[in-house]
Tab-separated table of C-alpha atoms in Angstrom:
chain	number	residue	atom	x	y	z
A	1	MET	CA	18.420	-35.040	-1.993
A	2	ILE	CA	17.028	-32.577	-4.554
A	3	ILE	CA	18.722	-29.289	-5.455
A	4	LEU	CA	16.081	-26.650	-6.269
A	5	ILE	CA	17.232	-23.536	-8.155
A	6	PRO	CA	14.760	-20.692	-8.855
A	7	ALA	CA	15.990	-18.584	-11.786
A	8	TYR	CA	14.849	-15.310	-13.310
A	9	GLU	CA	16.765	-14.050	-16.355
A	10	PRO	CA	19.878	-16.113	-15.476
A	11	ASP	CA	23.230	-15.840	-17.212
A	12	GLN	CA	25.901	-18.474	-17.807
A	13	GLN	CA	26.512	-18.703	-14.045
A	14	LEU	CA	23.532	-21.055	-13.867
A	15	ILE	CA	25.085	-23.447	-16.379
A	16	SER	CA	28.405	-23.264	-14.533
A	17	LEU	CA	26.690	-24.033	-11.227
A	18	VAL	CA	24.922	-27.071	-12.673
A	19	ASN	CA	28.152	-28.274	-14.284
A	20	ASN	CA	30.014	-27.957	-10.981
A	21	LEU	CA	27.268	-29.788	-9.106
A	22	ARG	CA	27.375	-32.574	-11.680
A	23	ASP	CA	31.164	-32.808	-11.344
A	24	ALA	CA	30.825	-33.101	-7.571
A	25	ASP	CA	27.982	-35.645	-7.758
A	26	PRO	CA	26.969	-37.017	-11.194
A	27	TRP	CA	23.842	-38.643	-9.706
A	28	ILE	CA	22.394	-35.572	-8.043
A	29	THR	CA	18.842	-34.512	-9.013
A	30	ILE	CA	18.471	-30.839	-9.924
A	31	VAL	CA	15.205	-28.951	-10.461
A	32	VAL	CA	15.375	-25.498	-12.071
A	33	VAL	CA	12.368	-23.153	-12.113
A	34	ASP	CA	12.275	-20.636	-14.964
A	35	ASP	CA	10.365	-17.805	-13.295
A	36	GLY	CA	9.024	-16.232	-16.490
A	37	SER	CA	12.416	-15.212	-17.877
A	38	GLY	CA	11.196	-15.041	-21.491
A	39	PRO	CA	12.526	-16.221	-24.870
A	40	ALA	CA	15.792	-14.281	-24.573
A	41	PHE	CA	16.981	-16.717	-21.889
A	42	GLN	CA	15.826	-19.912	-23.570
A	43	ASP	CA	19.389	-20.946	-24.433
A	44	VAL	CA	20.396	-20.971	-20.760
A	45	PHE	CA	17.482	-23.195	-19.761
A	46	ASP	CA	18.029	-25.458	-22.757
A	47	GLY	CA	21.638	-25.745	-21.632
A	48	VAL	CA	20.773	-26.942	-18.128
A	49	THR	CA	18.110	-29.265	-19.564
A	50	ARG	CA	20.799	-30.945	-21.685
A	51	LEU	CA	22.779	-31.388	-18.475
A	52	GLY	CA	19.903	-33.434	-17.059
A	53	CYS	CA	17.988	-30.861	-15.022
A	54	HIS	CA	14.231	-30.898	-14.662
A	55	VAL	CA	13.103	-27.448	-15.845
A	56	LEU	CA	9.742	-25.940	-14.845
A	57	SER	CA	8.671	-22.893	-16.827
A	58	TYR	CA	5.808	-20.419	-16.975
A	59	ALA	CA	5.227	-17.293	-19.036
A	60	ALA	CA	4.984	-14.436	-16.504
A	61	ASN	CA	7.390	-13.614	-13.695
A	62	GLY	CA	5.754	-14.533	-10.383
A	63	GLY	CA	8.553	-13.825	-7.920
A	64	LYS	CA	11.024	-15.946	-5.984
A	65	GLY	CA	8.430	-17.244	-3.523
A	66	HIS	CA	6.201	-18.302	-6.406
A	67	ALA	CA	9.111	-20.110	-8.076
A	68	LEU	CA	10.125	-21.914	-4.887
A	69	LYS	CA	6.590	-23.124	-4.215
A	70	SER	CA	6.290	-24.313	-7.818
A	71	GLY	CA	9.445	-26.346	-7.271
A	72	PHE	CA	8.290	-27.712	-3.915
A	73	ALA	CA	4.980	-28.849	-5.439
A	74	PHE	CA	6.774	-30.594	-8.305
A	75	ILE	CA	9.232	-32.312	-5.949
A	76	ALA	CA	6.451	-33.469	-3.593
A	77	ASP	CA	4.721	-35.145	-6.539
A	78	ARG	CA	7.680	-36.522	-8.509
A	79	PHE	CA	10.193	-37.151	-5.727
A	80	PRO	CA	8.200	-37.803	-2.521
A	81	GLY	CA	10.295	-38.368	0.559
A	82	HIS	CA	13.343	-36.474	-0.755
A	83	ASP	CA	14.954	-33.614	1.168
A	84	VAL	CA	15.481	-30.317	-0.676
A	85	VAL	CA	18.278	-27.757	-0.772
A	86	CYS	CA	17.455	-24.400	-2.391
A	87	ALA	CA	20.273	-22.421	-4.021
A	88	ASP	CA	20.406	-19.179	-6.015
A	89	SER	CA	21.193	-19.212	-9.723
A	90	ASP	CA	23.685	-16.330	-9.794
A	91	GLY	CA	26.797	-18.212	-8.672
A	92	GLN	CA	26.892	-16.819	-5.133
A	93	HIS	CA	26.576	-20.261	-3.593
A	94	GLY	CA	29.565	-22.554	-4.029
A	95	VAL	CA	29.137	-26.275	-4.556
A	96	ALA	CA	30.977	-27.085	-1.320
A	97	ASP	CA	28.570	-24.889	0.645
A	98	ILE	CA	25.500	-26.383	-1.072
A	99	LEU	CA	26.682	-29.896	-0.226
A	100	ALA	CA	27.514	-28.826	3.350
A	101	VAL	CA	23.919	-27.662	3.826
A	102	ALA	CA	22.692	-30.931	2.280
A	103	ASP	CA	24.795	-32.927	4.743
A	104	ARG	CA	23.408	-30.943	7.690
A	105	VAL	CA	19.810	-31.459	6.543
A	106	ARG	CA	20.320	-35.234	6.717
A	107	SER	CA	21.383	-34.999	10.369
A	108	VAL	CA	18.674	-32.693	11.787
A	109	THR	CA	15.031	-33.278	12.627
A	110	ALA	CA	12.196	-30.725	12.480
A	111	SER	CA	14.544	-27.900	11.495
A	112	MET	CA	15.351	-25.882	8.423
A	113	VAL	CA	19.045	-25.365	7.685
A	114	LEU	CA	20.380	-21.970	6.620
A	115	GLY	CA	23.685	-21.406	4.856
A	116	CYS	CA	24.728	-18.187	6.594
A	117	ARG	CA	27.295	-15.693	5.327
A	118	SER	CA	29.665	-13.866	7.677
A	119	PHE	CA	29.566	-10.633	5.597
A	120	SER	CA	33.293	-10.102	5.901
A	121	GLY	CA	35.485	-8.691	3.147
A	122	ASP	CA	34.253	-6.747	0.119
A	123	VAL	CA	30.477	-6.783	0.616
A	124	PRO	CA	28.184	-4.319	-1.234
A	125	ALA	CA	26.958	-1.644	1.171
A	126	ARG	CA	23.267	-2.208	0.410
A	127	SER	CA	23.597	-5.948	1.080
A	128	LYS	CA	25.401	-5.463	4.391
A	129	PHE	CA	22.979	-2.746	5.511
A	130	GLY	CA	19.888	-4.694	4.425
A	131	ASN	CA	20.938	-7.844	6.235
A	132	THR	CA	21.902	-5.925	9.376
A	133	VAL	CA	18.504	-4.216	9.544
A	134	THR	CA	16.585	-7.425	8.836
A	135	ARG	CA	18.663	-9.394	11.345
A	136	TRP	CA	17.961	-6.826	14.068
A	137	LEU	CA	14.240	-6.664	13.296
A	138	PHE	CA	13.988	-10.455	13.178
A	139	LYS	CA	15.583	-10.776	16.601
A	140	LEU	CA	13.246	-8.102	17.918
A	141	ALA	CA	10.229	-9.976	16.552
A	142	THR	CA	11.202	-13.535	17.492
A	143	GLY	CA	13.997	-13.407	20.041
A	144	GLN	CA	16.127	-15.598	17.772
A	145	GLY	CA	19.546	-14.458	16.622
A	146	ILE	CA	20.278	-15.540	13.029
A	147	PRO	CA	23.457	-14.248	11.358
A	148	ASP	CA	21.960	-14.158	7.836
A	149	THR	CA	18.196	-13.811	7.478
A	150	GLN	CA	18.379	-13.126	3.727
A	151	THR	CA	20.327	-16.168	2.603
A	152	GLY	CA	18.921	-18.061	-0.363
A	153	LEU	CA	20.840	-21.231	0.486
A	154	ARG	CA	18.447	-23.257	2.619
A	155	GLY	CA	17.766	-26.913	3.293
A	156	TYR	CA	14.472	-28.567	4.185
A	157	ARG	CA	13.570	-32.113	5.146
A	158	ALA	CA	10.962	-33.845	2.999
A	159	ASP	CA	8.320	-33.748	5.727
A	160	MET	CA	8.474	-29.931	5.777
A	161	ILE	CA	7.245	-29.525	2.186
A	162	PRO	CA	3.499	-29.502	3.001
A	163	TRP	CA	4.127	-26.618	5.413
A	164	LEU	CA	6.363	-24.803	2.915
A	165	LEU	CA	3.443	-24.702	0.488
A	166	THR	CA	1.112	-23.050	3.008
A	167	VAL	CA	3.278	-20.053	3.958
A	168	ARG	CA	2.261	-16.792	2.344
A	169	GLY	CA	4.426	-14.734	0.009
A	170	GLN	CA	5.158	-14.685	-3.695
A	171	ARG	CA	8.400	-12.708	-3.854
A	172	TYR	CA	11.359	-12.116	-1.568
A	173	GLU	CA	9.151	-11.777	1.508
A	174	TYR	CA	8.347	-15.508	1.307
A	175	GLU	CA	11.739	-16.558	2.657
A	176	LEU	CA	11.487	-14.168	5.621
A	177	ASN	CA	7.931	-15.382	6.292
A	178	LEU	CA	9.294	-18.929	6.528
A	179	LEU	CA	11.640	-17.821	9.304
A	180	LEU	CA	8.911	-15.883	11.090
A	181	GLU	CA	6.444	-18.795	10.899
A	182	ALA	CA	8.875	-21.620	11.683
A	183	LYS	CA	8.479	-21.577	15.457
A	184	GLN	CA	4.675	-21.609	15.341
A	185	ALA	CA	4.845	-24.538	12.908
A	186	GLY	CA	7.044	-26.493	15.312
A	187	TYR	CA	10.312	-26.153	13.378
A	188	GLY	CA	13.716	-25.040	14.568
A	189	ILE	CA	16.414	-23.178	12.650
A	190	ASP	CA	19.928	-24.567	12.229
A	191	THR	CA	22.827	-22.797	10.506
A	192	VAL	CA	25.942	-23.643	8.528
A	193	GLU	CA	28.588	-20.992	7.871
A	194	ILE	CA	29.244	-20.450	4.166
A	195	ALA	CA	31.472	-18.209	2.084
A	196	THR	CA	30.369	-14.628	1.377
A	197	VAL	CA	30.440	-14.279	-2.409
A	198	TYR	CA	29.266	-11.260	-4.412
A	199	LEU	CA	29.958	-11.349	-8.133
A	200	ASP	CA	30.399	-7.906	-9.703
A	201	HIS	CA	29.008	-6.272	-6.537
A	202	ASN	CA	25.787	-8.262	-6.816
A	203	SER	CA	24.834	-6.616	-10.103
A	204	GLY	CA	22.879	-9.714	-11.137
A	205	SER	CA	20.419	-9.402	-8.265
A	206	HIS	CA	16.786	-8.693	-9.170
A	207	PHE	CA	16.014	-7.379	-5.686
A	208	ARG	CA	14.072	-4.093	-5.857
A	209	PRO	CA	15.261	-2.012	-2.876
A	210	VAL	CA	12.009	-0.123	-2.258
A	211	ALA	CA	9.213	-2.469	-3.388
A	212	ASP	CA	10.761	-5.690	-2.061
A	213	SER	CA	11.908	-4.085	1.203
A	214	VAL	CA	8.330	-2.974	1.852
A	215	ARG	CA	7.162	-6.568	1.296
A	216	ILE	CA	9.858	-7.987	3.579
A	217	TYR	CA	9.301	-5.501	6.382
A	218	ALA	CA	5.485	-5.434	6.010
A	219	PRO	CA	4.732	-7.004	9.440
A	220	LEU	CA	6.884	-4.437	11.230
A	221	LEU	CA	5.671	-1.575	9.038
A	222	LYS	CA	2.062	-2.434	9.889
A	223	PHE	CA	2.967	-2.459	13.573
A	224	LEU	CA	4.735	0.876	13.270
A	225	GLY	CA	1.693	2.329	11.491
A	226	SER	CA	-0.591	1.047	14.243
A	227	SER	CA	1.759	2.312	16.951
A	228	PHE	CA	2.073	5.702	15.281
A	229	SER	CA	-1.723	6.045	15.128
A	230	ALA	CA	-1.966	5.121	18.790
A	231	PHE	CA	0.894	7.501	19.562
A	232	LEU	CA	-0.979	10.380	17.893
A	233	VAL	CA	-4.119	9.582	19.888
A	234	ASP	CA	-2.069	9.243	23.064
A	235	THR	CA	-0.206	12.503	22.520
A	236	ILE	CA	-3.326	14.511	21.681
A	237	VAL	CA	-5.194	13.200	24.721
A	238	PHE	CA	-2.085	13.707	26.885
A	239	LEU	CA	-1.757	17.368	25.865
A	240	MET	CA	-5.479	17.929	26.411
A	241	LEU	CA	-5.354	16.444	29.908
A	242	THR	CA	-2.241	18.377	30.896
A	243	ALA	CA	-4.012	21.574	29.813
A	244	LEU	CA	-7.061	20.672	31.935
A	245	SER	CA	-5.217	19.260	34.953
A	246	ASP	CA	-1.954	19.716	36.848
A	247	SER	CA	-1.674	15.962	37.462
A	248	LEU	CA	0.978	14.240	35.339
A	249	LEU	CA	-0.288	10.854	36.519
A	250	LEU	CA	-3.827	11.573	35.340
A	251	ALA	CA	-2.572	12.780	31.958
A	252	VAL	CA	-0.386	9.716	31.396
A	253	VAL	CA	-3.004	7.189	32.560
A	254	GLY	CA	-5.904	8.797	30.713
A	255	ALA	CA	-4.010	9.145	27.449
A	256	ARG	CA	-2.772	5.586	27.600
A	257	ALA	CA	-6.217	4.162	28.363
A	258	VAL	CA	-7.694	5.737	25.227
A	259	SER	CA	-4.798	4.925	22.899
A	260	ALA	CA	-4.462	1.381	24.240
A	261	GLY	CA	-7.985	0.483	23.188
A	262	VAL	CA	-7.332	1.728	19.658
A	263	ASN	CA	-3.988	-0.050	19.472
A	264	PHE	CA	-5.365	-3.384	20.721
A	265	LEU	CA	-8.164	-3.528	18.157
A	266	VAL	CA	-5.894	-2.615	15.244
A	267	ASN	CA	-3.118	-5.027	16.235
A	268	ARG	CA	-5.429	-7.978	16.865
A	269	ASN	CA	-7.430	-7.552	13.672
A	270	LEU	CA	-4.953	-6.119	11.166
A	271	VAL	CA	-1.312	-6.250	12.245
A	272	PHE	CA	-0.519	-9.709	13.606
A	273	GLU	CA	-1.386	-12.670	11.398
A	274	HIS	CA	-2.238	-14.905	14.369
A	275	GLY	CA	-3.969	-12.149	16.337
A	276	LYS	CA	-7.343	-13.904	16.472
A	277	GLU	CA	-6.088	-17.373	17.388
A	278	LYS	CA	-6.395	-16.570	21.096
A	279	SER	CA	-9.784	-15.921	22.633
A	280	LEU	CA	-10.806	-12.295	23.041
A	281	ARG	CA	-10.778	-12.638	26.828
A	282	SER	CA	-7.279	-14.091	26.867
A	283	ALA	CA	-5.994	-11.463	24.435
A	284	ILE	CA	-7.538	-8.604	26.426
A	285	SER	CA	-6.161	-9.846	29.746
A	286	GLY	CA	-2.686	-10.234	28.269
A	287	TYR	CA	-2.850	-6.836	26.620
A	288	VAL	CA	-4.044	-5.149	29.821
A	289	ALA	CA	-1.114	-6.701	31.698
A	290	LEU	CA	1.275	-5.417	29.025
A	291	VAL	CA	-0.279	-1.949	29.140
A	292	LEU	CA	0.079	-1.819	32.928
A	293	VAL	CA	3.748	-2.757	32.734
A	294	LEU	CA	4.398	-0.266	29.943
A	295	LEU	CA	2.374	2.376	31.764
A	296	THR	CA	4.504	1.963	34.874
A	297	ALA	CA	7.666	2.192	32.801
A	298	ASN	CA	6.226	5.149	30.882
A	299	TYR	CA	5.484	7.082	34.042
A	300	ALA	CA	8.869	6.247	35.569
A	301	ILE	CA	10.786	7.391	32.487
A	302	MET	CA	8.620	10.522	32.088
A	303	TRP	CA	9.076	11.428	35.745
A	304	SER	CA	12.842	10.955	35.488
A	305	LEU	CA	13.137	13.102	32.380
A	306	THR	CA	10.851	15.902	33.536
A	307	SER	CA	12.656	16.034	36.893
A	308	LEU	CA	15.795	16.672	34.872
A	309	ALA	CA	14.043	19.715	33.360
A	310	VAL	CA	13.366	18.029	30.010
A	311	PRO	CA	10.226	19.624	28.430
A	312	GLU	CA	7.161	17.393	28.487
A	313	LEU	CA	6.770	16.886	24.722
A	314	PRO	CA	10.412	15.847	24.055
A	315	ALA	CA	10.239	13.657	27.158
A	316	LYS	CA	7.105	12.022	25.773
A	317	LEU	CA	8.750	11.345	22.412
A	318	ALA	CA	11.846	9.828	23.997
A	319	THR	CA	9.750	7.635	26.277
A	320	GLU	CA	7.541	6.291	23.507
A	321	LEU	CA	10.483	5.444	21.248
A	322	THR	CA	12.166	3.595	24.105
A	323	LEU	CA	9.113	1.451	24.811
A	324	LEU	CA	8.107	0.866	21.175
A	325	GLY	CA	10.547	-2.009	20.620
A	326	VAL	CA	9.561	-3.647	23.896
A	327	SER	CA	5.874	-3.482	22.987
A	328	TYR	CA	6.404	-4.992	19.534
A	329	ALA	CA	8.560	-7.841	20.823
A	330	VAL	CA	6.089	-8.826	23.552
A	331	GLN	CA	3.042	-8.694	21.257
A	332	GLN	CA	4.750	-10.591	18.418
A	333	ARG	CA	6.297	-13.310	20.574
A	334	LEU	CA	3.681	-13.763	23.277
A	335	LEU	CA	0.424	-11.864	23.063
A	336	PHE	CA	-0.479	-12.448	19.404
A	337	ALA	CA	1.764	-15.432	18.675
A	338	GLY	CA	0.245	-18.393	16.863
A	339	ARG	CA	-0.240	-21.735	18.517
A	340	VAL	CA	2.781	-23.985	18.208
A	341	ARG	CA	1.886	-26.920	15.968
A	342	ALA	CA	3.932	-30.087	16.228
A	343	SER	CA	5.434	-31.069	12.891
A	344	GLN	CA	4.157	-34.355	11.491
A	345	PRO	CA	6.229	-36.346	9.014
A	346	ALA	CA	4.433	-37.331	5.864
A	347	SER	CA	3.151	-40.860	6.119
A	348	SER	CA	2.954	-43.261	3.233
A	349	GLY	CA	-0.190	-44.639	4.852
A	350	GLU	CA	-2.208	-41.425	4.577
A	351	ASP	CA	-5.743	-41.730	3.356
A	352	PRO	CA	-5.757	-40.314	-0.191
A	353	ALA	CA	-9.113	-38.701	0.533
A	354	GLU	CA	-7.465	-36.572	3.221
A	355	VAL	CA	-4.788	-35.020	1.031
A	356	LEU	CA	-4.927	-32.428	-1.691
A	357	THR	CA	-5.818	-34.253	-4.885
A	358	GLU	CA	-4.236	-31.782	-7.279
A	359	ALA	CA	-0.519	-31.124	-7.214
A	360	GLY	CA	-1.141	-27.806	-8.934
A	361	TYR	CA	0.179	-28.878	-12.307
A	362	GLY	CA	-2.442	-31.383	-13.388
A	363	GLN	CA	-0.574	-34.653	-12.935
A	364	THR	CA	-1.506	-37.851	-11.209
A	365	GLY	CA	1.031	-39.571	-9.054
A	366	PRO	CA	2.068	-40.079	-5.440
A	367	THR	CA	0.349	-37.776	-2.979
A	368	ARG	CA	2.813	-38.117	-0.144
A	369	GLY	CA	4.243	-34.768	0.882
A	370	ARG	CA	1.323	-32.665	-0.392
A	371	PRO	CA	-0.558	-30.347	1.941
A	372	ARG	CA	-3.736	-31.660	3.471
A	373	ALA	CA	-7.007	-30.465	2.004
A	374	ASP	CA	-7.964	-28.499	5.115
A	375	VAL	CA	-4.743	-26.463	5.047
A	376	GLU	CA	-4.613	-23.329	2.935
A	377	SER	CA	-2.207	-23.938	0.074
A	378	HIS	CA	-0.397	-21.481	-2.149
A	379	ILE	CA	0.730	-23.841	-4.909
A	380	PRO	CA	0.988	-22.037	-8.270
A	381	ALA	CA	-1.207	-23.596	-10.972
A	382	LEU	CA	1.030	-25.364	-13.467
A	383	ALA	CA	0.311	-27.888	-16.218
A	384	PRO	CA	2.594	-30.236	-18.157
A	385	ALA	CA	3.529	-29.344	-21.720
A	386	GLN	CA	5.439	-31.808	-23.880
A	387	PHE	CA	6.864	-33.532	-20.819
A	388	GLN	CA	9.132	-36.489	-21.391
A	389	HIS	CA	10.710	-38.057	-18.352
A	390	SER	CA	14.450	-38.521	-18.593
A	391	SER	CA	16.949	-39.635	-16.040
A	392	THR	CA	18.886	-36.797	-14.504
A	393	ARG	CA	21.791	-39.152	-14.097
A	394	ASN	CA	22.874	-39.037	-17.720
A	395	ARG	CA	24.795	-36.130	-19.145
A	396	GLY	CA	24.550	-34.961	-22.690
A	397	ASN	CA	21.526	-34.372	-24.930
A	398	GLN	CA	18.266	-35.204	-23.219
A	399	PRO	CA	14.566	-34.540	-23.808
A	400	THR	CA	13.184	-31.296	-22.447
A	401	ASN	CA	11.417	-31.432	-19.086
A	402	ARG	CA	9.287	-28.294	-19.115
A	403	PHE	CA	6.094	-27.082	-17.462
A	404	ARG	CA	4.010	-24.096	-18.482
A	405	ARG	CA	1.309	-22.129	-16.680
A	406	ILE	CA	-2.349	-22.719	-17.508
A	407	ARG	CA	-3.863	-19.543	-18.876
């Protein structure tokens, strides 16, 4: 089992965490990724190096997703066949919880394990609100209920590492993308309840509320943008047809027919990542069926509201908002969902010619656990600098294990 800790501008909490992990298990292997923290934080990383950690470092901050993938690539090369538990560096994950996730990883197959907080007690308002929104949107998109979609305490079996390196995202959105892509990759999601800990109201967090939220919610934001464009087209055509005809049915059907064509093309080509995996004929037939169902519901709701003397425009707005969530859920989960791919454990008998020959940091060594050459990989380019291997099982002064980015 490897403990992977991405760290950006860490304080002494990182050293305390490593110390506590060592006290709990002196033989545990710990990999720390210095995500471009800079010279001011060199003492902290030197401190964990002396405690026996493998430290990977590069000059510029790349984001949490970048740091995690750097660590996964290193582990796949240096420690093939080992499971991984990822923990944050700010002291919010207790040793008991980290080890509990590690224990669960050993007992599951084809699943990632999440250490989920209950968000009880004194929780910062922005953290509680952010997780509530993300949890609701995630359930809307996937149908899966997860109590903590933003947890950084996660466990992965060794055979998941090749897939972990192919998922897009360089910053905080990477971890949400893993959850969104898990089902299509053939992986389940298991959970372990952990303590909810916020030190100094989470003042050490580097999460940027606006920029990182946009990255995290990008799939839904793109859908909302597409839906809003279609809504404008639908509303304009609807008002035009009601002015030209007294038939509500004609206005609703005509407006929806025009806006549906626009919405289908945008969603298939721009919004949903797996939109083009299904044939055009299959996608069109599924979309037409969805439109017919939504059209029936649209007309029924509109008729009910207008018969209650609700003006047509407010009735239209209320109807569209009601059906928006239904439309997104069906398109995300069914219509434009990716093909489910069965997970394949890494095999020691793989043909070396069929695997990626570069680990991303210019070292030779075992190839087991690396992504295959025909799979898009997002491994950051790293190269060794003054690397001296030392056993992580010995405490005290040890040579520095450090990697730096190729420029």
